[in-house]
Tab-separated table of C-alpha atoms in Angstrom:
chain	number	residue	atom	x	y	z
S	1	UNK	CA	6.953	-19.613	-16.441
S	2	UNK	CA	9.245	-22.336	-17.493
S	3	UNK	CA	12.478	-23.082	-16.410
S	4	UNK	CA	14.157	-21.900	-19.523
S	5	UNK	CA	12.292	-18.207	-18.867
S	6	UNK	CA	14.008	-18.864	-15.368
S	7	UNK	CA	17.288	-19.730	-16.656
S	8	UNK	CA	17.279	-16.652	-18.861
S	9	UNK	CA	16.030	-14.586	-15.974
S	10	UNK	CA	18.805	-15.606	-13.584
S	11	UNK	CA	21.577	-14.899	-16.108
S	12	UNK	CA	19.985	-11.519	-16.644
S	13	UNK	CA	19.995	-10.724	-13.338
S	14	UNK	CA	23.287	-11.956	-12.496
S	15	UNK	CA	24.657	-9.668	-15.558
S	16	UNK	CA	22.562	-6.972	-14.172
S	17	UNK	CA	24.573	-7.495	-10.856
S	18	UNK	CA	28.027	-7.846	-12.526
S	19	UNK	CA	27.181	-4.657	-14.305
S	20	UNK	CA	26.141	-2.877	-10.931
S	21	UNK	CA	29.455	-4.291	-9.287
S	22	UNK	CA	31.565	-2.754	-11.583
S	23	UNK	CA	29.673	0.398	-12.077
S	24	UNK	CA	29.634	1.124	-8.560
S	25	UNK	CA	33.503	0.503	-8.424
S	26	UNK	CA	34.001	2.959	-11.290
S	27	UNK	CA	32.181	5.557	-9.849
S	28	UNK	CA	33.808	4.927	-6.266
S	29	UNK	CA	37.344	5.505	-7.899
S	30	UNK	CA	36.298	8.592	-9.801
S	31	UNK	CA	34.079	10.018	-7.348
S	32	UNK	CA	35.040	8.509	-4.173
S	33	UNK	CA	37.063	11.550	-2.289
S	34	UNK	CA	34.403	13.855	-3.577
S	35	UNK	CA	31.517	11.932	-1.974
S	36	UNK	CA	33.202	11.501	1.051
S	37	UNK	CA	33.847	14.946	1.160
S	38	UNK	CA	30.317	15.879	0.290
S	39	UNK	CA	28.864	13.435	3.240
S	40	UNK	CA	31.029	15.063	5.864
S	41	UNK	CA	29.908	18.664	4.921
S	42	UNK	CA	26.173	17.708	4.407
S	43	UNK	CA	23.300	17.876	6.977
S	44	UNK	CA	23.494	15.260	9.868
S	45	UNK	CA	22.608	11.625	8.545
S	46	UNK	CA	21.161	10.552	11.965
S	47	UNK	CA	18.071	11.788	13.915
S	48	UNK	CA	15.615	11.365	10.689
S	49	UNK	CA	12.941	9.438	12.669
S	50	UNK	CA	10.454	10.271	9.699
S	51	UNK	CA	12.857	8.374	7.321
S	52	UNK	CA	12.922	5.521	9.966
S	53	UNK	CA	9.284	5.139	10.001
S	54	UNK	CA	8.986	5.003	6.493
S	55	UNK	CA	11.581	2.445	5.946
S	56	UNK	CA	10.167	0.368	8.480
S	57	UNK	CA	6.568	0.608	7.357
S	58	UNK	CA	7.952	-0.159	3.440
S	59	UNK	CA	9.553	-3.155	4.217
S	60	UNK	CA	6.936	-4.346	6.411
S	61	UNK	CA	4.917	-4.266	3.689
S	62	UNK	CA	6.663	-6.684	1.898
S	63	UNK	CA	6.905	-9.319	4.670
S	64	UNK	CA	3.090	-8.737	5.396
S	65	UNK	CA	2.084	-8.891	1.522
S	66	UNK	CA	4.705	-11.433	0.215
S	67	UNK	CA	5.274	-14.277	2.915
S	68	UNK	CA	2.221	-16.418	3.619
S	69	UNK	CA	-0.760	-14.942	5.316
S	70	UNK	CA	-0.177	-15.103	8.998
S	71	UNK	CA	-2.256	-17.064	11.422
S	72	UNK	CA	-2.411	-16.784	15.198
S	73	UNK	CA	0.128	-18.656	16.100
S	74	UNK	CA	2.640	-17.333	13.397
S	75	UNK	CA	2.471	-13.736	14.761
S	76	UNK	CA	5.664	-14.541	16.629
S	77	UNK	CA	7.478	-15.025	13.568
S	78	UNK	CA	6.325	-11.625	12.006
S	79	UNK	CA	7.057	-10.179	15.372
S	80	UNK	CA	10.930	-11.002	15.239
S	81	UNK	CA	10.945	-9.772	11.658
S	82	UNK	CA	9.431	-6.391	12.840
S	83	UNK	CA	12.178	-6.266	15.906
S	84	UNK	CA	14.860	-6.869	13.227
S	85	UNK	CA	13.329	-4.030	11.142
S	86	UNK	CA	13.198	-1.364	13.747
S	87	UNK	CA	16.411	-2.010	15.147
S	88	UNK	CA	18.071	-2.106	11.745
S	89	UNK	CA	16.570	1.631	10.780
S	90	UNK	CA	16.441	3.029	14.080
S	91	UNK	CA	20.313	2.951	14.005
S	92	UNK	CA	20.797	3.441	10.319
S	93	UNK	CA	18.875	6.950	10.297
S	94	UNK	CA	17.901	7.396	14.090
S	95	UNK	CA	20.344	6.975	16.879
S	96	UNK	CA	23.542	4.681	16.339
S	97	UNK	CA	23.956	2.749	19.255
S	98	UNK	CA	26.224	0.104	17.727
S	99	UNK	CA	28.546	2.811	16.814
S	100	UNK	CA	28.945	4.260	19.882
S	101	UNK	CA	29.460	1.199	21.780
S	102	UNK	CA	31.958	-0.427	19.182
S	103	UNK	CA	34.076	2.890	19.130
S	104	UNK	CA	34.027	3.303	22.893
S	105	UNK	CA	34.871	-0.551	23.592
S	106	UNK	CA	37.767	0.073	21.044
S	107	UNK	CA	38.665	3.364	22.133
S	108	UNK	CA	38.401	4.779	18.642
S	109	UNK	CA	36.087	7.643	16.919
S	110	UNK	CA	34.293	6.207	14.024
S	111	UNK	CA	32.718	8.925	13.203
S	112	UNK	CA	28.858	10.030	12.516
S	113	UNK	CA	28.288	10.702	8.671
S	114	UNK	CA	26.379	7.920	6.735
S	115	UNK	CA	29.569	6.360	5.388
S	116	UNK	CA	30.693	5.603	8.666
S	117	UNK	CA	27.634	3.438	9.432
S	118	UNK	CA	28.892	0.820	6.760
S	119	UNK	CA	30.841	-1.083	9.588
S	120	UNK	CA	32.169	-3.563	6.921
S	121	UNK	CA	33.624	-0.875	4.787
S	122	UNK	CA	34.951	1.159	8.009
S	123	UNK	CA	36.765	-2.202	8.781
S	124	UNK	CA	38.040	-2.583	5.349
S	125	UNK	CA	39.681	0.951	5.368
S	126	UNK	CA	41.080	0.427	8.761
S	127	UNK	CA	42.751	-2.689	8.032
S	128	UNK	CA	44.211	-0.964	4.627
S	129	UNK	CA	42.444	-3.244	2.056
S	130	UNK	CA	40.649	-0.178	0.419
S	131	UNK	CA	39.705	3.572	0.922
S	132	UNK	CA	35.931	4.074	2.802
S	133	UNK	CA	34.713	5.309	-0.291
S	134	UNK	CA	35.628	2.149	-2.482
S	135	UNK	CA	34.746	-0.143	0.529
S	136	UNK	CA	31.269	1.680	0.821
S	137	UNK	CA	30.847	0.988	-2.867
S	138	UNK	CA	31.627	-2.773	-2.633
S	139	UNK	CA	29.446	-3.069	0.438
S	140	UNK	CA	26.209	-1.311	-1.191
S	141	UNK	CA	26.802	-3.164	-4.524
S	142	UNK	CA	26.564	-6.604	-2.889
S	143	UNK	CA	23.873	-5.943	-0.076
S	144	UNK	CA	21.935	-4.100	-2.814
S	145	UNK	CA	22.093	-7.122	-5.037
S	146	UNK	CA	20.791	-9.608	-2.435
S	147	UNK	CA	18.404	-7.537	-0.919
S	148	UNK	CA	16.571	-6.746	-4.657
S	149	UNK	CA	16.849	-10.320	-5.513
S	150	UNK	CA	15.345	-11.333	-2.275
S	151	UNK	CA	12.490	-8.876	-2.562
S	152	UNK	CA	12.011	-10.590	-6.099
S	153	UNK	CA	11.770	-14.027	-4.715
S	154	UNK	CA	9.175	-13.119	-2.106
S	155	UNK	CA	6.981	-11.255	-4.602
S	156	UNK	CA	7.426	-13.884	-7.351
S	157	UNK	CA	6.983	-16.850	-5.075
S	158	UNK	CA	3.577	-15.093	-3.580
S	159	UNK	CA	2.610	-14.532	-7.046
S	160	UNK	CA	2.808	-18.163	-7.970
S	161	UNK	CA	0.907	-19.332	-5.227
S	162	UNK	CA	-1.591	-16.765	-5.666
S	163	UNK	CA	-2.385	-17.917	-9.224
S	164	UNK	CA	-2.516	-21.773	-7.998
S	165	UNK	CA	-5.856	-21.044	-5.829
S	166	UNK	CA	-5.074	-23.506	-3.080
S	167	UNK	CA	-3.196	-25.786	-5.383
S	168	UNK	CA	0.179	-27.416	-4.939
S	169	UNK	CA	2.969	-25.434	-6.665
S	170	UNK	CA	5.677	-27.247	-8.155
S	171	UNK	CA	6.745	-25.272	-10.931
S	172	UNK	CA	8.624	-21.927	-11.456
S	173	UNK	CA	10.543	-21.076	-8.683
S	174	UNK	CA	8.932	-23.819	-6.580
S	175	UNK	CA	10.884	-26.092	-9.221
S	176	UNK	CA	14.046	-25.582	-8.160
S	177	UNK	CA	13.162	-24.970	-4.174
S	178	UNK	CA	10.293	-25.739	-1.931
S	179	UNK	CA	10.555	-22.184	0.090
S	180	UNK	CA	11.497	-19.629	-2.684
S	181	UNK	CA	9.715	-16.942	-0.325
S	182	UNK	CA	11.404	-17.552	2.629
S	183	UNK	CA	14.828	-17.905	0.649
S	184	UNK	CA	13.946	-14.430	-0.502
S	185	UNK	CA	13.399	-12.988	3.087
S	186	UNK	CA	16.468	-14.438	4.499
S	187	UNK	CA	18.830	-13.000	1.486
S	188	UNK	CA	17.051	-9.610	2.236
S	189	UNK	CA	18.404	-9.976	6.077
S	190	UNK	CA	22.091	-10.640	5.255
S	191	UNK	CA	21.781	-8.154	2.800
S	192	UNK	CA	20.795	-5.498	5.380
S	193	UNK	CA	23.439	-7.271	7.537
S	194	UNK	CA	26.199	-6.601	4.941
S	195	UNK	CA	25.136	-2.846	4.173
S	196	UNK	CA	24.471	-1.800	7.763
S	197	UNK	CA	25.200	-4.122	10.422
S	198	UNK	CA	23.978	-3.515	14.169
S	199	UNK	CA	24.569	-5.637	17.282
S	200	UNK	CA	20.781	-6.180	17.723
S	201	UNK	CA	20.520	-7.341	14.286
S	202	UNK	CA	23.464	-9.495	14.492
S	203	UNK	CA	21.817	-11.070	17.514
S	204	UNK	CA	18.860	-11.297	16.270
S	205	UNK	CA	19.523	-13.041	12.824
S	206	UNK	CA	20.102	-16.623	13.881
S	207	UNK	CA	16.918	-16.657	15.774
S	208	UNK	CA	14.926	-15.773	12.723
S	209	UNK	CA	16.828	-18.233	10.786
S	210	UNK	CA	16.002	-20.783	13.119
S	211	UNK	CA	12.074	-19.709	13.401
S	212	UNK	CA	11.547	-19.603	9.825
S	213	UNK	CA	13.201	-23.010	9.196
S	214	UNK	CA	10.698	-24.145	11.840
S	215	UNK	CA	7.943	-22.622	10.286
S	216	UNK	CA	8.773	-24.288	6.846
S	217	UNK	CA	9.028	-27.360	8.165
S	218	UNK	CA	5.394	-26.889	10.207
S	219	UNK	CA	3.927	-25.531	6.890
S	220	UNK	CA	5.296	-28.575	5.159
S	221	UNK	CA	3.593	-31.121	7.441
S	222	UNK	CA	0.397	-29.418	6.773
S	223	UNK	CA	0.821	-29.990	3.210
S	224	UNK	CA	1.752	-33.253	3.533
S	225	UNK	CA	-1.519	-34.080	5.157
S	226	UNK	CA	-3.417	-32.122	2.801
S	227	UNK	CA	-1.919	-33.448	-0.530
S	228	UNK	CA	-0.572	-36.522	0.768
S	229	UNK	CA	1.547	-38.627	-2.148
S	230	UNK	CA	1.506	-35.472	-4.582
S	231	UNK	CA	3.150	-33.827	-1.555
S	232	UNK	CA	5.794	-36.730	-0.987
S	233	UNK	CA	6.825	-37.468	-4.671
S	234	UNK	CA	7.371	-33.308	-5.132
S	235	UNK	CA	9.701	-33.082	-1.609
S	236	UNK	CA	11.505	-36.280	-2.526
S	237	UNK	CA	12.911	-34.341	-5.969
S	238	UNK	CA	13.218	-30.553	-4.768
S	239	UNK	CA	15.101	-28.861	-2.054
S	240	UNK	CA	13.989	-27.600	1.164
S	241	UNK	CA	16.167	-24.416	0.761
S	242	UNK	CA	19.154	-24.199	-1.650
S	243	UNK	CA	19.238	-25.620	-5.180
S	244	UNK	CA	21.530	-28.617	-5.197
S	245	UNK	CA	21.177	-29.767	-1.429
S	246	UNK	CA	19.883	-33.193	-0.602
S	247	UNK	CA	15.986	-33.098	-1.090
S	248	UNK	CA	13.803	-34.431	1.869
S	249	UNK	CA	14.313	-32.184	5.396
S	250	UNK	CA	17.009	-29.793	3.451
């Protein structure tokens, strides 16, 4: 995949994201009130433990398949990621502990419908910026774009490494950053924090960031020892995590 192809892909993804946002807002403003009423009379949102298990297994498969194959000393990183996923989906579909705690501390009734679980949308509604339905549309649009884009980065980065068969990868996504798979994973995590924030996932997030940055740096030391000057030259011209940042160590 050439840089021109990647540029076209990026623009296509951006265009789709814009269309998704516009469509979400249009749907919310036309059908928002009906959606709220339907959600409130539908079956209970929580207590769906089968869905909790399915969601945890589905996203765990992405983590296990499209991040670097774990060695024994890397299981703690995957364990922390699993803890994040379990905490997230257990509250999203099982038992809303964060809603109970926040509601009791603030002395407000946040509700137990699926819409009320989007706490950023609830905040926008309580502050008078947008009605709940429009807030949910905004939160879902932004978070969905981040999650899908993050999963795509994880899969595409893994595919490039797999095709390289042990050689140093410096083209495609790796032309722009040295760790596109980890960027994708962190985008997924941020997307879920926007979509469905919980106290446990907010607490785990900084630890996940620190641990995966440290893991990336350790992998880079191993790559430097294996590839020598080829790695040094590549790292000197390619940012670590974010395009446009200074190169080595960033």
